Coordinates of C-alpha atoms and ligand atoms in Angstrom, one line a residue:
M604 CA 0.0 0.2 0.2
T605 CA 1.4 3.4 -0.9
P606 CA 1.3 5.7 2.0
A607 CA -0.8 8.9 2.3
P608 CA 1.9 11.8 1.3
D609 CA 3.4 13.8 3.8
A610 CA 1.9 16.7 2.6
I611 CA -1.9 15.7 2.7
D612 CA -2.2 17.9 6.0
R613 CA -1.4 21.0 3.6
I614 CA -4.8 20.0 2.1
A615 CA -7.4 22.7 3.3
P616 CA -10.9 22.3 3.6
P617 CA -12.0 24.8 0.9
Q618 CA -10.4 21.9 -1.5
L619 CA -12.1 19.1 -0.1
P620 CA -14.9 18.9 -2.5
A621 CA -13.0 18.9 -5.4
L622 CA -10.8 16.3 -4.2
L623 CA -13.4 13.7 -2.6
A624 CA -14.9 14.1 -6.3
A625 CA -11.4 13.4 -8.0
M626 CA -10.1 10.5 -5.6
P627 CA -11.0 7.0 -7.2
K628 CA -12.6 4.8 -5.3
A629 CA -14.3 1.5 -4.9
E630 CA -17.9 1.2 -4.2
L631 CA -18.6 -2.1 -2.4
H632 CA -21.9 -1.6 -0.9
M633 CA -24.4 -0.9 -3.6
H634 CA -28.2 -2.7 -4.7
I635 CA -28.4 -2.8 -8.2
E636 CA -32.2 -2.8 -8.0
G637 CA -31.3 0.4 -5.8
S638 CA -29.9 2.4 -8.7
L639 CA -33.5 2.3 -10.8
E640 CA -34.0 6.0 -11.0
P641 CA -37.9 6.6 -11.3
E642 CA -37.5 7.8 -14.9
M643 CA -36.1 3.9 -16.0
I644 CA -38.8 2.3 -13.7
F645 CA -41.6 4.3 -16.2
A646 CA -39.7 3.5 -19.4
L647 CA -39.4 -0.3 -18.0
A648 CA -43.1 -0.2 -17.4
R649 CA -43.9 1.2 -20.7
R650 CA -41.4 -1.4 -22.3
N651 CA -43.0 -4.2 -20.8
G652 CA -46.7 -3.4 -20.5
V653 CA -46.5 -3.2 -16.4
A654 CA -48.9 -1.2 -14.6
L655 CA -47.5 1.0 -11.8
P656 CA -49.4 2.4 -8.8
Y657 CA -48.3 5.9 -9.2
A658 CA -49.5 8.3 -11.9
S659 CA -45.7 9.8 -12.8
V660 CA -42.5 10.3 -11.9
D661 CA -42.7 13.4 -9.8
A662 CA -45.5 11.1 -8.1
L663 CA -43.3 8.1 -7.8
R664 CA -40.4 10.5 -6.0
Q665 CA -42.8 12.0 -4.0
A666 CA -43.4 8.6 -2.1
Y667 CA -39.7 8.2 -1.2
A668 CA -40.4 9.5 2.0
F669 CA -39.2 6.6 4.4
S670 CA -39.4 6.4 8.4
D671 CA -37.2 3.3 8.7
L672 CA -35.4 0.5 6.3
Q673 CA -39.1 -1.5 6.1
S674 CA -40.8 1.6 4.6
F675 CA -37.8 1.7 2.0
L676 CA -38.0 -1.8 1.3
D677 CA -41.6 -1.7 0.2
I678 CA -41.2 0.5 -2.0
Y679 CA -38.1 -0.7 -3.3
Y680 CA -38.9 -4.2 -4.1
A681 CA -42.0 -2.3 -6.0
G682 CA -40.3 -0.2 -8.2
A683 CA -38.2 -3.7 -9.1
S684 CA -41.2 -5.2 -10.5
V685 CA -40.7 -3.3 -13.7
L686 CA -37.7 -5.6 -14.4
L687 CA -38.4 -8.8 -16.7
T688 CA -36.0 -9.1 -19.7
E689 CA -31.7 -9.9 -20.0
Q690 CA -31.9 -6.2 -21.7
D691 CA -33.4 -4.8 -18.9
F692 CA -31.1 -6.0 -16.1
Y693 CA -28.3 -5.0 -18.6
D694 CA -29.7 -1.7 -19.3
M695 CA -30.1 -1.1 -15.6
A696 CA -26.3 -2.2 -14.4
R697 CA -24.8 0.0 -17.3
A698 CA -26.7 3.0 -16.2
Y699 CA -25.2 2.3 -12.9
L700 CA -21.6 1.9 -14.1
A701 CA -21.8 4.7 -16.7
R702 CA -23.0 6.7 -13.9
A703 CA -20.6 5.6 -11.2
A704 CA -17.6 6.1 -13.1
T705 CA -18.6 9.8 -13.4
D706 CA -17.8 10.0 -9.4
N707 CA -14.4 8.5 -10.2
V708 CA -15.4 4.6 -9.3
V709 CA -12.5 2.4 -10.9
H710 CA -14.1 -1.0 -9.3
A711 CA -17.5 -2.0 -8.0
E712 CA -18.9 -4.8 -6.4
I713 CA -22.6 -4.8 -6.6
F714 CA -25.2 -6.8 -4.8
F715 CA -28.3 -8.1 -6.7
D716 CA -31.7 -9.9 -5.2
P717 CA -32.7 -12.4 -7.3
Q718 CA -35.4 -13.7 -5.0
T719 CA -37.2 -10.2 -5.7
H720 CA -37.6 -11.5 -9.4
T721 CA -37.3 -15.3 -9.3
E722 CA -40.8 -15.4 -7.3
R723 CA -42.3 -12.8 -10.2
G724 CA -41.5 -15.7 -12.3
V725 CA -38.0 -13.9 -14.2
S726 CA -35.8 -16.8 -14.3
M727 CA -32.4 -16.6 -12.7
G728 CA -30.5 -16.9 -15.7
T729 CA -32.3 -13.4 -17.3
V730 CA -31.2 -11.4 -13.9
V731 CA -27.8 -12.9 -14.2
H732 CA -26.9 -12.8 -18.0
G733 CA -28.3 -9.0 -18.0
L734 CA -26.3 -8.2 -15.0
S735 CA -23.6 -10.1 -16.0
R736 CA -23.0 -8.7 -19.5
A737 CA -22.9 -4.9 -18.2
C738 CA -19.8 -6.1 -15.7
R739 CA -18.0 -7.4 -18.4
E740 CA -18.2 -4.8 -20.6
A741 CA -17.5 -2.4 -18.1
P742 CA -13.6 -1.9 -18.2
A743 CA -13.8 -1.1 -22.1
Q744 CA -16.8 1.0 -21.7
Q745 CA -16.7 2.9 -18.7
G746 CA -12.6 2.2 -17.7
V747 CA -14.4 0.3 -14.2
S748 CA -14.2 -2.9 -12.9
A749 CA -17.0 -4.6 -11.7
A750 CA -18.6 -7.6 -10.1
L751 CA -21.4 -9.5 -9.0
I752 CA -22.2 -10.4 -5.3
L753 CA -25.8 -12.6 -5.2
C754 CA -27.9 -11.3 -1.6
F755 CA -30.1 -13.9 0.1
L756 CA -33.7 -12.0 1.4
R757 CA -33.0 -12.5 5.0
H758 CA -37.2 -12.0 5.9
L759 CA -37.3 -15.2 3.7
S760 CA -36.4 -18.7 5.1
E761 CA -33.6 -20.8 5.0
Q762 CA -35.1 -23.3 2.6
Q763 CA -35.8 -20.6 -0.1
A764 CA -32.0 -19.4 0.6
F765 CA -30.8 -23.1 -0.4
E766 CA -33.2 -22.8 -3.4
T767 CA -31.8 -19.8 -4.4
L768 CA -28.3 -21.3 -4.1
E769 CA -29.2 -24.3 -6.1
Q770 CA -30.6 -22.0 -9.0
A771 CA -27.8 -20.1 -9.3
L772 CA -25.1 -23.0 -9.1
P773 CA -25.0 -22.7 -13.0
F774 CA -24.3 -19.4 -13.3
R775 CA -21.2 -19.8 -10.0
D776 CA -18.8 -18.0 -12.5
H777 CA -20.7 -15.1 -12.7
F778 CA -20.8 -13.9 -9.2
I779 CA -17.7 -13.9 -6.5
G780 CA -19.9 -13.8 -3.9
V781 CA -22.9 -14.0 -1.5
G782 CA -24.6 -11.4 1.1
L783 CA -27.9 -11.0 3.0
D784 CA -29.9 -8.2 3.3
S785 CA -33.5 -6.6 3.5
S786 CA -35.5 -6.8 6.7
E787 CA -32.8 -6.8 9.5
V788 CA -35.1 -6.7 12.9
G789 CA -36.0 -10.2 13.7
H790 CA -33.9 -12.3 11.4
P791 CA -30.7 -12.7 12.6
P792 CA -27.4 -13.8 10.8
E793 CA -27.6 -17.3 12.2
K794 CA -30.9 -18.1 10.4
F795 CA -28.5 -18.5 7.3
A796 CA -25.7 -20.4 8.9
R797 CA -25.9 -23.2 7.1
V798 CA -26.4 -21.7 4.0
F799 CA -23.9 -19.5 3.9
A800 CA -21.5 -22.5 5.7
R801 CA -22.3 -24.4 2.0
C802 CA -21.1 -21.0 0.1
R803 CA -18.1 -21.1 1.8
E804 CA -17.4 -24.9 0.9
L805 CA -18.2 -23.4 -3.0
G806 CA -15.1 -20.9 -2.6
L807 CA -17.6 -18.1 -2.7
H808 CA -16.7 -14.7 -0.6
V809 CA -18.9 -14.0 2.1
V810 CA -20.5 -10.5 3.1
A811 CA -23.5 -9.6 5.4
H812 CA -25.6 -7.0 6.5
A813 CA -25.5 -6.0 10.2
G814 CA -25.8 -3.2 12.6
E815 CA -27.5 -1.3 10.4
E816 CA -30.9 -1.4 12.5
G817 CA -30.1 -4.2 14.2
P818 CA -28.2 -4.7 17.5
P819 CA -24.2 -5.4 17.9
D820 CA -24.9 -8.8 18.8
Y821 CA -25.9 -9.5 14.6
I822 CA -22.6 -8.1 14.0
W823 CA -21.0 -11.0 16.2
Q824 CA -22.9 -13.2 14.5
A825 CA -22.3 -12.0 11.0
L826 CA -18.7 -12.5 11.9
D827 CA -18.5 -15.7 14.0
V828 CA -21.3 -17.7 12.5
L829 CA -21.2 -16.4 9.1
R830 CA -17.7 -15.7 8.9
A831 CA -18.5 -12.5 7.3
E832 CA -15.4 -10.7 5.2
R833 CA -16.8 -7.8 5.6
I834 CA -20.0 -6.6 7.3
D835 CA -22.7 -4.1 5.5
H836 CA -23.6 -1.1 7.6
G837 CA -22.3 -2.0 10.9
V838 CA -22.7 1.5 12.2
Q839 CA -24.7 0.0 15.3
A840 CA -21.2 -1.4 16.7
V841 CA -20.2 1.6 18.4
H842 CA -22.2 0.6 21.3
D843 CA -19.9 -2.9 21.8
A844 CA -16.5 -1.6 22.8
A845 CA -15.5 -5.1 23.1
L846 CA -16.3 -5.5 19.2
M847 CA -15.1 -2.4 18.4
A848 CA -11.8 -3.6 19.4
R849 CA -12.9 -7.2 17.4
L850 CA -13.6 -5.3 14.2
A851 CA -10.3 -2.6 14.3
A852 CA -7.9 -6.0 15.3
D853 CA -9.3 -8.1 12.2
R854 CA -9.2 -5.0 10.3
V855 CA -13.3 -6.0 9.2
P856 CA -14.4 -3.4 6.7
L857 CA -17.4 -1.5 7.5
T858 CA -19.4 -0.5 4.1
V859 CA -21.0 2.6 5.5
C860 CA -23.7 4.2 3.9
P861 CA -24.2 7.8 5.1
L862 CA -27.3 9.2 2.9
S863 CA -29.3 5.8 3.6
N864 CA -28.4 6.4 7.3
Q865 CA -30.1 9.5 6.9
K866 CA -32.8 8.8 5.0
L867 CA -34.0 5.6 6.9
R868 CA -33.5 7.5 10.0
V869 CA -30.5 5.7 11.9
F870 CA -29.1 9.0 12.0
P871 CA -32.0 11.8 10.9
D872 CA -29.5 14.4 11.3
L873 CA -25.9 13.5 9.2
A874 CA -24.3 15.5 11.9
D875 CA -24.6 13.2 14.2
H876 CA -23.2 10.1 11.8
N877 CA -20.3 8.4 13.7
L878 CA -18.6 7.4 10.7
K879 CA -15.4 9.7 11.8
A880 CA -15.6 8.3 15.2
L881 CA -15.2 5.1 13.6
L882 CA -12.4 6.0 11.4
D883 CA -10.8 7.5 14.3
A884 CA -11.4 4.5 16.7
G885 CA -8.8 2.7 13.8
L886 CA -12.2 0.6 12.0
M887 CA -11.7 -0.2 8.0
A888 CA -14.9 1.9 7.1
T889 CA -15.9 2.9 3.5
V890 CA -18.1 4.9 1.9
N891 CA -21.1 4.1 -0.3
S892 CA -24.5 5.0 -1.9
D893 CA -26.5 1.6 -0.9
D894 CA -29.2 2.5 -3.3
P895 CA -28.8 5.8 -4.9
A896 CA -31.9 5.9 -6.4
Y897 CA -33.9 6.1 -3.4
F898 CA -31.7 7.8 -1.3
G899 CA -30.9 11.1 -3.0
G900 CA -27.2 10.4 -4.1
Y901 CA -24.4 8.2 -5.8
V902 CA -21.2 7.6 -3.7
N903 CA -19.7 11.0 -4.5
D904 CA -22.6 12.7 -2.8
N905 CA -22.5 10.7 0.0
F906 CA -18.7 11.6 0.6
Q907 CA -19.5 15.2 0.0
A908 CA -22.8 15.2 2.6
V909 CA -21.3 13.1 5.0
F910 CA -17.9 15.6 5.1
A911 CA -19.9 18.6 5.0
A912 CA -22.2 17.6 8.2
T913 CA -19.1 15.9 10.0
G914 CA -16.1 17.9 9.5
M915 CA -13.8 15.2 8.3
T916 CA -10.1 16.0 6.8
A917 CA -8.1 15.1 3.7
R918 CA -6.2 12.5 5.8
H919 CA -9.8 10.9 6.5
A920 CA -10.5 11.1 2.8
W921 CA -7.2 9.2 2.0
Q922 CA -8.2 6.4 4.6
L923 CA -11.9 5.7 3.1
A924 CA -10.4 5.6 -0.7
S925 CA -7.7 3.2 0.3
N926 CA -10.1 1.5 2.6
S927 CA -12.2 1.0 -0.1
F928 CA -9.2 -0.5 -2.5
D929 CA -8.3 -2.8 0.6
A930 CA -11.9 -4.1 1.5
S931 CA -12.8 -5.3 -2.3
F932 CA -11.9 -8.6 -3.7
A933 CA -9.8 -7.4 -6.6
P934 CA -6.5 -8.4 -7.2
P935 CA -3.4 -7.2 -5.8
E936 CA -1.9 -5.9 -8.7
D937 CA -5.4 -4.1 -9.4
K938 CA -5.3 -2.9 -5.8
A939 CA -1.6 -1.6 -6.1
R940 CA -2.3 0.6 -9.0
W941 CA -5.5 2.1 -7.8
H942 CA -3.4 3.4 -4.4
R943 CA -0.8 4.6 -7.0
Q944 CA -3.4 6.8 -8.6
L945 CA -5.2 7.7 -4.8
A946 CA -1.5 8.8 -4.0
D947 CA -1.2 10.6 -7.4
V948 CA -4.2 12.8 -7.0
F949 CA -3.8 13.8 -3.3
S950 CA 0.0 15.0 -4.3
R951 CA -1.6 16.9 -6.8
F952 CA -3.7 18.8 -4.0
A953 CA -1.5 18.7 -1.7
A954 CA 0.8 20.7 -4.5
A955 CA -2.1 23.1 -5.6
Ligands
HPA1302 N1 -30.5 -3.1 4.1 C1 -31.1 -4.1 3.9 N2 -31.5 -4.5 3.0 C2 -31.5 -3.7 2.0 C3 -30.9 -2.2 2.1 C4 -30.5 -1.6 3.0 O1 -29.8 -0.8 3.5 N3 -30.8 -2.0 0.7 C5 -31.6 -2.9 -0.4 N4 -31.8 -3.6 0.2
ZN1303 ZN1 -27.4 -2.3 1.8

């Protein structure tokens, strides 16, 4: 890893917005169905003859006022109902990757929720082939490398997760790992202990949402029962000192999503967000967009908003971008190249 340039502390607060935009970064927590913009939802509904319970794009956008995770998920699953064909999945992923490239995202590990589609009669192959084609083309077309992570919906049963894994195995080469998402409270990670054990045997990477709304105990379970390599969100860890020590000692990445946390009222005021505290405690936090079409912004909007609200510095910015590369499942030579690009951007700003 290239160290932060010594001159990093000369980068002044007024330079931060441009620095945050320009620095290369990896995005590790983004649900592709959450990148469906209202305009694309309406365009796909028209193309596929799907009726929507909203009169217009504006009316749909008006409905994006959430009180908690579940109030968001209800609308998010409804929005995904317009996705029917391989082309739909391709178009959605291509649009996200093109948008991410404008934020200087160099690598994206993208969540998808196959059960949202297979339970509507869309085949696993349709979902995976559409998303996978966009990912395969992204290095040449958008200058971004991209990989897929299949998420199990935790409000559904262990049996349904096993069936989903079975359906996905013919496409094993198209995804790098598995995750766990949807309604957290009442669905602890241990519910999926056996599914995740099987996934690890298959050589898949393992991540899990934990400690978004749920208690620190769910983060312990994600680590010790699922053996998750990254924790998605994880912001509730601050309520457990022993857990904070464990996460720091083992350099467990946390994929933090500031605007999501604000919109779902985990931190209703972004000034109260604990990202800076997590970093200052030595945890390997990263910044991500979660569901950018629903939460008011893509990854750079998340960086800009949380820095403006919490007074982080250029050193925090460097740490977050550096963590995003180290926390990714990309090959070491890619990580080394991104670290060099990061150092170049910071040297340029320090010299300005
Ligand atoms: N949490 C849980 N499930 C999700 C989320 C989230 O933030 N976004 C999409 N599915
Ligand atoms: Zn998420």
